[in-house]
Backbone as numpy.savetxt, mean C-alpha at the origin, in Angstrom:
# Nx Ny Nz CAx CAy CAz Cx Cy Cz
-5.86 -7.45 5.62 -4.55 -7.17 6.09 -4.01 -5.80 5.63
-3.95 -4.82 6.55 -3.63 -3.46 6.18 -2.16 -3.24 6.45
-1.55 -2.51 5.52 -0.13 -2.12 5.68 -0.07 -0.75 6.28
-0.89 0.15 5.80 -1.03 1.51 6.40 -1.69 1.41 7.78
-1.03 2.13 8.67 -1.59 2.18 10.10 -2.37 3.43 10.23
-3.70 3.22 10.31 -4.60 4.42 10.37 -4.56 5.14 11.75
-3.91 4.60 12.71 -3.68 5.34 13.97 -2.62 6.37 13.76
-1.73 6.21 12.85 -0.66 7.14 12.47 -1.07 7.93 11.21
-2.02 7.55 10.53 -2.46 8.15 9.29 -3.97 8.36 9.35
-4.45 9.16 10.23 -5.92 9.30 10.51 -6.67 9.91 9.29
-7.90 9.42 9.15 -8.79 9.95 8.10 -9.93 10.69 8.77
-10.38 11.71 8.21 -11.57 12.48 8.59 -12.76 12.00 7.75
-13.92 11.94 8.33 -15.12 11.66 7.50 -15.26 12.68 6.39
-15.43 12.15 5.18 -15.61 13.07 4.06 -14.27 13.38 3.33
-13.19 12.94 3.88 -11.89 13.05 3.10 -11.97 12.40 1.77
-11.46 13.08 0.81 -11.44 12.47 -0.60 -10.03 11.73 -0.69
-10.16 10.45 -0.95 -9.05 9.58 -0.91 -8.78 8.89 -2.21
-7.55 8.88 -2.67 -7.12 8.10 -3.88 -6.30 6.94 -3.42
-6.68 5.72 -3.69 -5.93 4.56 -3.44 -5.31 4.18 -4.86
-4.08 4.49 -5.04 -3.37 4.41 -6.30 -2.75 3.07 -6.50
-3.10 2.33 -7.53 -2.61 0.90 -7.63 -3.19 0.16 -6.58
-4.60 0.20 -6.47 -5.35 -0.34 -5.35 -5.29 -1.91 -5.26
-5.01 -2.54 -6.39 -4.96 -4.02 -6.30 -6.32 -4.53 -5.94
-6.30 -5.46 -4.95 -7.62 -6.06 -4.51 -8.43 -5.14 -3.70
-7.89 -3.99 -3.31 -8.76 -2.93 -2.70 -8.72 -2.86 -1.15
-7.77 -3.56 -0.49 -7.86 -3.66 0.94 -7.84 -2.24 1.65
-6.98 -1.38 1.23 -6.99 -0.01 1.83 -8.19 0.84 1.41
-8.59 0.73 0.14 -9.81 1.43 -0.28 -11.02 1.01 0.53
-11.14 -0.22 0.83 -12.34 -0.72 1.60 -12.28 -0.08 3.07
-11.09 -0.11 3.66 -10.95 0.44 4.95 -11.35 1.97 4.99
-10.81 2.73 3.99 -11.15 4.13 3.91 -12.66 4.32 3.71
-13.28 3.48 2.93 -14.73 3.54 2.69 -15.45 3.36 4.03
-15.03 2.30 4.76 -15.66 2.10 6.10 -15.54 3.17 7.07
-14.42 4.01 6.87 -14.26 5.10 7.80 -14.89 6.41 7.28
-15.67 6.32 6.23 -16.52 7.42 5.89 -15.92 8.37 4.80
-14.87 7.89 4.16 -14.22 8.70 3.12 -14.96 8.66 1.79
-14.58 9.57 0.91 -15.00 9.55 -0.54 -13.85 8.96 -1.27
-13.98 7.72 -1.59 -12.80 6.97 -2.12 -12.86 6.77 -3.64
-11.61 6.90 -4.26 -11.42 6.48 -5.59 -10.29 5.39 -5.55
-10.68 4.27 -5.99 -9.72 3.12 -6.10 -9.28 3.00 -7.60
-8.04 3.24 -7.88 -7.55 3.23 -9.26 -6.45 2.14 -9.48
-6.60 1.42 -10.58 -5.52 0.43 -10.91 -5.59 0.25 -12.49
-4.51 -0.23 -13.00 -4.45 -0.49 -14.45 -5.02 -1.90 -14.76
-5.22 -2.70 -13.75 -5.69 -4.10 -13.93 -7.23 -4.04 -14.01
-7.80 -4.32 -15.16 -9.25 -4.16 -15.31 -9.98 -5.22 -14.52
-9.39 -6.44 -14.46 -10.10 -7.57 -13.78 -10.16 -7.23 -12.19
-9.09 -6.64 -11.69 -9.12 -6.35 -10.31 -10.10 -5.19 -9.97
-10.09 -4.20 -10.91 -11.02 -3.09 -10.71 -12.55 -3.55 -10.69
-12.87 -4.53 -11.60 -14.15 -5.08 -11.55 -14.51 -5.73 -10.25
-13.55 -6.48 -9.68 -13.82 -7.12 -8.40 -13.91 -6.09 -7.33
-13.10 -5.02 -7.35 -13.19 -4.02 -6.28 -14.56 -3.27 -6.37
-15.01 -3.02 -7.58 -16.34 -2.36 -7.76 -17.47 -3.28 -7.15
-17.31 -4.53 -7.41 -18.38 -5.54 -6.84 -18.32 -5.42 -5.33
-17.10 -5.40 -4.70 -17.04 -5.35 -3.30 -17.57 -4.02 -2.70
-17.35 -2.90 -3.40 -17.88 -1.65 -2.98 -19.41 -1.75 -2.94
-19.99 -2.31 -4.01 -21.44 -2.40 -4.06 -21.96 -3.27 -2.94
-21.28 -4.42 -2.65 -21.70 -5.24 -1.60 -21.61 -4.67 -0.21
-20.54 -3.84 -0.03 -20.35 -3.09 1.19 -21.49 -2.10 1.39
-21.85 -1.39 0.33 -22.89 -0.35 0.37 -24.22 -1.09 0.78
-24.53 -2.17 0.08 -25.76 -2.96 0.36 -25.84 -3.47 1.74
-24.69 -3.86 2.29 -24.58 -4.41 3.69 -24.58 -3.33 4.75
-24.49 -2.04 4.34 -24.45 -0.95 5.25 -23.14 -0.80 6.02
-22.04 -1.30 5.36 -20.73 -1.23 6.07 -20.09 0.15 6.06
-20.58 1.07 5.16 -20.01 2.36 5.10 -21.05 3.36 5.65
-20.61 4.41 6.39 -21.54 5.39 6.95 -22.12 6.27 5.82
-23.29 6.89 6.18 -23.93 7.71 5.25 -23.02 8.89 4.76
-23.00 9.08 3.49 -22.14 10.13 2.99 -20.84 9.65 2.32
-20.42 8.46 2.73 -19.21 7.88 2.13 -19.58 7.44 0.70
-18.53 7.58 -0.12 -18.75 7.20 -1.54 -17.54 6.37 -1.99
-17.70 5.57 -3.00 -16.60 4.66 -3.45 -16.72 4.49 -4.94
-15.61 4.71 -5.66 -15.61 4.52 -7.08 -14.34 3.73 -7.47
-14.48 2.71 -8.34 -13.36 1.95 -8.80 -13.20 2.21 -10.23
-11.90 2.48 -10.67 -11.69 2.94 -12.06 -10.35 2.43 -12.53
-10.23 2.13 -13.90 -8.93 1.90 -14.50 -8.25 3.26 -14.65
-6.88 3.19 -14.64 -6.17 4.40 -14.88 -4.62 4.21 -14.88
-3.96 5.21 -15.37 -2.51 5.19 -15.50 -1.90 6.02 -14.40
-1.10 5.41 -13.54 -0.48 6.13 -12.45 0.48 7.30 -12.91
0.94 7.29 -14.12 1.80 8.34 -14.64 1.00 9.41 -15.34
-0.32 9.19 -15.44 -1.20 10.19 -16.09 -2.59 10.13 -15.49
-2.64 10.62 -14.24 -3.86 10.54 -13.55 -4.97 11.44 -14.06
-6.14 10.86 -14.26 -7.26 11.67 -14.83 -8.00 12.58 -13.85
-7.24 13.31 -13.06 -7.81 14.21 -12.05 -7.13 15.60 -12.13
-7.93 16.65 -11.79 -7.32 17.92 -11.72 -6.30 18.10 -10.58
-5.45 19.15 -10.64 -4.57 19.39 -9.52 -5.40 19.60 -8.23
-4.74 19.19 -7.10 -5.31 19.39 -5.77 -6.76 18.82 -5.60
-6.84 17.58 -6.06 -8.16 16.86 -6.04 -8.36 16.10 -4.77
-7.33 15.69 -4.03 -7.50 14.64 -2.95 -6.92 15.21 -1.62
-7.59 14.85 -0.56 -7.04 15.15 0.77 -5.95 14.07 1.17
-6.16 12.89 0.65 -5.27 11.74 1.01 -4.97 10.95 -0.24
-3.68 10.48 -0.31 -3.35 9.51 -1.33 -2.60 8.34 -0.67
-2.91 7.14 -1.09 -2.24 5.98 -0.59 -1.70 5.19 -1.81
-0.50 4.82 -1.69 0.10 3.92 -2.78 0.85 2.84 -2.05
0.36 1.63 -2.09 0.84 0.52 -1.25 1.42 -0.59 -2.15
2.72 -0.93 -2.05 3.32 -2.00 -2.73 3.20 -1.85 -4.20
3.45 -0.63 -4.68 3.35 -0.35 -6.14 4.56 0.17 -6.75
5.20 1.10 -6.04 6.36 1.88 -6.65 7.55 0.96 -7.02
7.64 -0.18 -6.34 8.75 -1.05 -6.70 8.57 -1.75 -8.13
7.30 -1.56 -8.67 7.05 -2.17 -9.99 7.25 -1.22 -11.11
7.31 0.12 -10.85 7.23 1.14 -11.86 8.60 1.73 -12.18
9.01 1.65 -13.47 10.31 2.25 -13.85 10.42 3.72 -13.46
9.40 4.48 -13.76 9.47 5.90 -13.53 8.79 6.25 -12.16
9.51 5.90 -11.10 8.94 6.16 -9.84 8.93 7.64 -9.52
9.79 8.45 -9.97 9.77 9.90 -9.78 8.58 10.47 -10.48
8.19 9.93 -11.65 6.98 10.37 -12.31 5.77 10.13 -11.61
5.63 8.91 -10.95 4.48 8.62 -10.20 4.31 9.57 -8.99
5.50 9.80 -8.32 5.46 10.67 -7.17 5.02 12.14 -7.55
5.47 12.59 -8.74 5.09 13.87 -9.19 3.56 13.92 -9.46
2.97 12.90 -10.04 1.60 12.89 -10.29 0.79 12.82 -8.94
1.29 12.06 -7.92 0.61 12.05 -6.68 0.60 13.38 -5.96
1.81 14.04 -6.11 1.89 15.43 -5.50 0.93 16.41 -6.19
0.89 16.24 -7.50 0.02 17.19 -8.30 -1.47 17.10 -7.88
-1.95 15.83 -7.67 -3.38 15.70 -7.32 -3.71 15.87 -5.82
-2.60 15.87 -5.03 -2.85 16.07 -3.58 -2.98 17.50 -3.20
-3.99 17.79 -2.35 -4.19 19.18 -1.95 -3.05 19.58 -1.05
-2.71 20.88 -1.01 -1.76 21.40 -0.03 -2.29 21.10 1.39
-1.38 20.65 2.23 -1.87 20.13 3.62 -2.30 18.74 3.55
-2.43 18.14 2.37 -2.91 16.75 2.30 -1.84 15.77 2.79
-2.25 14.55 2.92 -1.35 13.47 3.51 -1.24 12.32 2.47
-0.06 11.70 2.53 0.27 10.60 1.62 0.90 9.43 2.38
0.53 8.26 2.12 1.13 7.03 2.62 1.74 6.17 1.58
2.96 5.84 1.70 3.67 5.11 0.66 4.27 3.79 1.34
3.97 2.60 0.81 4.57 1.44 1.34 5.31 0.66 0.24
6.44 0.10 0.54 7.22 -0.69 -0.34 7.82 -1.83 0.45
8.29 -2.90 -0.26 9.02 -3.98 0.34 10.21 -3.49 1.03
10.50 -3.88 2.22 11.73 -3.48 3.00 12.95 -4.12 2.38
13.99 -3.38 2.41 15.24 -3.75 1.83 15.80 -5.17 2.22
15.96 -5.36 3.52 16.54 -6.59 3.95 15.77 -7.86 3.65
14.50 -8.01 4.02 13.65 -9.20 3.67 13.58 -9.32 2.16
13.43 -8.20 1.48 13.29 -8.27 -0.03 14.62 -8.82 -0.70
15.75 -8.32 -0.17 17.02 -8.74 -0.73 17.23 -10.24 -0.50
16.65 -10.80 0.55 16.85 -12.32 0.77 15.98 -12.96 -0.28
14.78 -12.44 -0.56 13.91 -13.10 -1.59 14.64 -13.09 -2.94
15.21 -11.92 -3.31 15.95 -11.85 -4.61 17.12 -12.84 -4.69
17.77 -12.98 -3.52 18.96 -13.88 -3.47 18.53 -15.34 -3.69
17.38 -15.66 -3.04 16.93 -17.09 -3.10 16.31 -17.48 -4.42
15.71 -16.50 -5.12 14.93 -16.80 -6.32 14.93 -15.72 -7.37
15.42 -16.06 -8.49 15.28 -15.09 -9.67 13.83 -15.04 -10.04
13.11 -16.08 -10.02 11.76 -16.08 -10.50 10.83 -15.25 -9.60
11.23 -14.90 -8.45 10.51 -14.03 -7.52 10.26 -12.66 -8.14
11.30 -12.18 -8.78 11.18 -10.79 -9.30 11.42 -10.65 -10.81
12.02 -11.64 -11.53 12.23 -11.56 -12.91 10.93 -12.13 -13.68
9.86 -11.38 -13.50 8.64 -11.72 -14.17 8.03 -10.43 -14.70
7.18 -10.54 -15.69 6.57 -9.35 -16.22 5.76 -8.66 -15.22
5.96 -7.39 -14.97 5.22 -6.61 -14.00 5.79 -6.82 -12.61
6.88 -7.53 -12.41 7.49 -7.80 -11.12 8.22 -6.66 -10.55
8.90 -7.00 -9.41 9.69 -5.93 -8.77 10.92 -5.59 -9.58
11.22 -4.32 -9.77 12.32 -3.98 -10.61 13.41 -3.26 -9.75
13.07 -2.99 -8.41 14.06 -2.27 -7.57 13.80 -2.67 -6.16
14.78 -2.48 -5.30 14.61 -2.64 -3.91 14.98 -1.27 -3.26
14.11 -0.65 -2.55 14.34 0.59 -1.84 15.03 0.43 -0.51
16.03 1.15 -0.27 16.52 1.43 1.08 15.65 2.50 1.62
15.47 2.55 2.93 14.63 3.56 3.55 15.04 4.94 3.24
16.30 5.21 3.42 16.79 6.61 3.13 16.61 6.99 1.67
16.69 6.05 0.74 16.52 6.32 -0.68 15.05 6.73 -0.88
14.11 5.95 -0.36 12.69 6.33 -0.56 12.42 7.71 0.04
12.87 7.88 1.23 12.63 9.20 1.91 13.26 10.36 1.10
14.38 10.12 0.51 14.97 11.14 -0.34 14.11 11.46 -1.56
13.52 10.41 -2.22 12.63 10.59 -3.29 11.38 11.38 -2.87
10.91 11.06 -1.72 9.71 11.82 -1.18 10.01 13.29 -0.99
11.13 13.58 -0.43 11.47 15.01 -0.23 11.74 15.70 -1.54
12.43 15.02 -2.50 12.71 15.63 -3.78 11.34 15.99 -4.48
10.33 15.16 -4.26 9.04 15.47 -4.86 8.24 16.61 -4.25
8.83 17.23 -3.16 8.19 18.36 -2.50 7.36 18.01 -1.29
7.43 16.79 -0.86 6.64 16.30 0.30 7.52 16.37 1.57
6.87 16.39 2.69 7.51 16.42 4.02 7.25 15.19 4.81
8.15 14.25 4.88 7.94 13.05 5.66 7.67 13.39 7.16
6.82 12.62 7.79 6.58 12.89 9.23 6.57 11.59 10.03
6.72 10.43 9.38 6.76 9.21 10.19 7.02 8.02 9.30
7.58 6.97 9.97 7.85 5.70 9.20 7.70 4.57 10.20
7.43 3.37 9.67 7.47 2.16 10.51 7.62 0.91 9.52
7.72 -0.23 10.10 7.70 -1.51 9.42 6.48 -2.35 9.68
6.13 -3.18 8.71 4.86 -3.96 8.95 5.08 -5.39 8.39
4.26 -6.35 8.88 4.09 -7.68 8.37 5.35 -8.52 8.57
5.91 -8.51 9.73 7.07 -9.32 10.03 6.82 -10.88 9.83
5.61 -11.29 10.18 5.25 -12.72 10.04 5.22 -13.18 8.68
5.06 -12.20 7.70 5.03 -12.58 6.30 6.37 -12.78 5.61
7.37 -12.20 6.20 8.78 -12.35 5.67 9.23 -13.85 5.52
9.07 -14.67 6.58 9.47 -16.02 6.47 8.66 -16.83 5.41
7.35 -16.44 5.36 6.63 -17.10 4.27 7.19 -16.93 2.91
7.55 -15.63 2.58 8.13 -15.42 1.27 9.52 -16.01 1.07
10.28 -16.13 2.16 11.49 -16.79 2.05 11.33 -18.20 1.74
10.36 -18.87 2.36 10.06 -20.24 2.12 9.55 -20.46 0.63
8.71 -19.57 0.11 8.26 -19.57 -1.18 9.42 -19.52 -2.16
10.31 -18.60 -1.92 11.45 -18.41 -2.79 12.40 -19.68 -2.74
12.57 -20.20 -1.63 13.46 -21.38 -1.45 12.88 -22.65 -2.06
11.58 -22.85 -2.04 10.99 -24.05 -2.54 10.35 -23.85 -3.98
10.39 -22.61 -4.42 9.82 -22.32 -5.78 8.60 -21.40 -5.58
8.61 -20.29 -6.21 7.55 -19.29 -6.00 6.20 -19.80 -6.51
6.22 -20.76 -7.41 4.92 -21.34 -7.91 4.62 -22.67 -7.30
5.44 -23.14 -6.34 5.21 -24.38 -5.71 4.50 -24.23 -4.38
3.21 -24.28 -4.44 2.43 -24.11 -3.18 2.15 -25.45 -2.45
2.70 -26.59 -2.96 2.49 -27.86 -2.44 3.56 -28.26 -1.45
4.67 -27.57 -1.37 5.73 -27.88 -0.43 5.19 -27.76 1.00
5.47 -28.75 1.80 4.92 -28.83 3.15 5.26 -27.59 3.99
6.42 -27.11 4.06 6.74 -25.94 4.82 5.94 -24.73 4.39
5.72 -24.57 3.05 4.97 -23.42 2.54 3.49 -23.56 2.94
2.93 -24.76 2.75 1.55 -24.94 3.13 1.28 -24.71 4.62
2.20 -25.22 5.43 2.03 -25.08 6.88 2.09 -23.66 7.32
3.03 -23.00 6.67 3.15 -21.52 7.18 2.05 -20.74 6.66
1.49 -21.06 5.43 0.34 -20.36 4.93 -0.85 -20.50 5.82
-1.07 -21.71 6.33 -2.15 -21.94 7.30 -2.02 -21.11 8.52
-0.80 -20.98 9.03 -0.52 -20.11 10.21 -0.91 -18.65 9.83
-0.58 -18.19 8.69 -0.88 -16.76 8.34 -2.38 -16.56 8.32
-3.09 -17.52 7.61 -4.56 -17.43 7.50 -5.17 -17.44 8.84
-4.75 -18.29 9.76 -5.21 -18.35 11.09 -5.01 -17.06 11.84
-3.81 -16.51 11.63 -3.48 -15.21 12.34 -4.38 -14.11 11.76
-4.62 -14.05 10.46 -5.44 -12.98 9.91 -6.83 -13.13 10.33
-7.34 -14.31 10.42 -8.75 -14.50 10.72 -9.04 -14.35 12.23
-8.11 -14.85 13.03 -8.34 -14.90 14.52 -7.72 -13.74 15.27
-6.62 -13.18 14.69 -5.94 -12.11 15.36 -5.65 -12.39 16.82
-4.98 -13.59 17.11 -4.65 -13.85 18.46 -3.60 -12.91 19.05
-3.71 -12.71 20.41 -2.84 -11.83 21.02 -1.33 -12.22 20.84
-1.07 -13.54 20.95 0.33 -13.90 20.85 1.04 -13.57 19.54
0.31 -13.79 18.49 0.99 -13.39 17.22 0.99 -11.92 17.00
-0.04 -11.16 17.52 0.01 -9.72 17.37 1.20 -9.09 18.15
1.41 -9.63 19.32 2.52 -9.16 20.12 3.84 -9.52 19.40
3.94 -10.81 18.93 5.19 -11.28 18.22 5.44 -10.41 17.01
4.50 -10.08 16.30 4.69 -9.30 15.09 5.13 -7.93 15.44
4.56 -7.28 16.44 4.98 -5.96 16.87 6.51 -5.90 17.28
6.88 -6.98 17.95 8.25 -7.06 18.43 9.22 -7.36 17.27
8.74 -8.12 16.25 9.60 -8.48 15.15 9.59 -7.48 13.98
8.60 -6.62 13.94 8.49 -5.68 12.80 9.79 -4.76 12.67
10.28 -4.28 13.65 11.48 -3.44 13.55 12.70 -4.29 12.93
12.69 -5.55 13.07 13.76 -6.39 12.68 13.59 -6.96 11.31
12.41 -7.62 11.09 12.23 -8.33 9.78 10.90 -7.97 9.09
10.34 -6.79 9.46 9.05 -6.33 8.85 9.19 -6.38 7.31
8.18 -6.99 6.67 8.23 -7.21 5.25 8.15 -5.87 4.42
7.35 -4.95 5.03 7.09 -3.67 4.36 7.66 -2.44 5.08
8.13 -1.44 4.38 8.49 -0.19 4.93 7.41 0.76 4.58
6.99 1.55 5.57 5.82 2.43 5.40 6.28 3.89 5.76
6.01 4.87 4.89 6.39 6.26 5.08 5.21 7.14 4.90
5.08 8.09 5.84 3.91 9.04 5.81 4.49 10.43 5.56
3.77 11.23 4.76 4.34 12.58 4.45 3.08 13.53 4.13
3.36 14.83 4.27 2.39 15.83 3.90 2.93 16.70 2.80
1.94 17.31 2.11 2.19 18.29 1.08 2.13 19.68 1.72
3.22 20.43 1.81 3.23 21.67 2.46 2.28 22.66 1.79
1.75 23.61 2.57 0.94 24.72 2.08 1.87 25.67 1.40
1.46 26.25 0.31 2.25 27.26 -0.36 2.38 28.54 0.56
3.48 29.25 0.49 3.61 30.48 1.22 2.56 31.48 0.69
2.03 32.37 1.52 0.96 33.27 1.06 1.24 34.03 -0.15
2.49 34.50 -0.33 2.83 35.37 -1.50 2.76 34.45 -2.76
3.28 33.27 -2.70 3.27 32.34 -3.80 1.89 31.88 -4.17
1.08 31.67 -3.15 -0.32 31.17 -3.34 -1.14 32.26 -3.98
C-alpha cells in the first residue's frame, strides 16, 4: 500500500533515493522495482533487518532491473550519515509527526538532496487524525507516538521555510480512516471487536484484490476523508553566481 503517488512523483532509472524512516520498507521496495539506487534508513534495527531480507529476496527473484541497488541501514534522521547533495530523491512517509524537531529533520533532508532533486512528504491528515485523538488518548499518548497534527498549510509553510518549493499535494487512503476511528472507539489494542475485525478483512481484501469499486470509492473519498496528506517539492538550483 503506497502513500506516495509515483505518477505525480516520477523516478528515473538510476535515481539515488533515500527512504527516510522507511519502516517496513513499502516505498523503498517500489523504488527498487523501478530501477533506483535505494537507501532505506530507519532507527528501528529490527525493521531494518527485515527490510534487508526483503531486498535480498527481491534481488534473488529478479524483481528489480539490472543496475538497481538497495541498502538497508540504521540511522538518525537528525544526523544523516551522508554528504551534502547525495540523493536525487528523498521520501519521508508518516514520520515527521513522531519527531519533536521536525525543522531539524527537514534541514537534514534538504542538505542531502541534490539541487533540482525531489522530495515527497506524507503525514496524517488533520481532520481524520483529530478524530482519532478525540476518540482515544491511547492512540497517540504512547512512546514514539504522534506528537502533533499538521494542518496542510502548516506543513507547506515548514517545507518552504526549509528552502524547498512545493509543486503538488493530494490525500490518500480514505478507506483507512474509518478503520482507525473504529480502532480508537473500541480500543487501539482491541483487535477482537467485531466491527474492527470486519473492517480489517475489507481492507485486506481491497489491498489484495484491488477491485474497481473500492478503487473508485477511495478516489472519490480521498479529498474528503483521506487519512494521509501528501506534499511534493523540489530543491531549487542555486543561482549561477552563488553556485
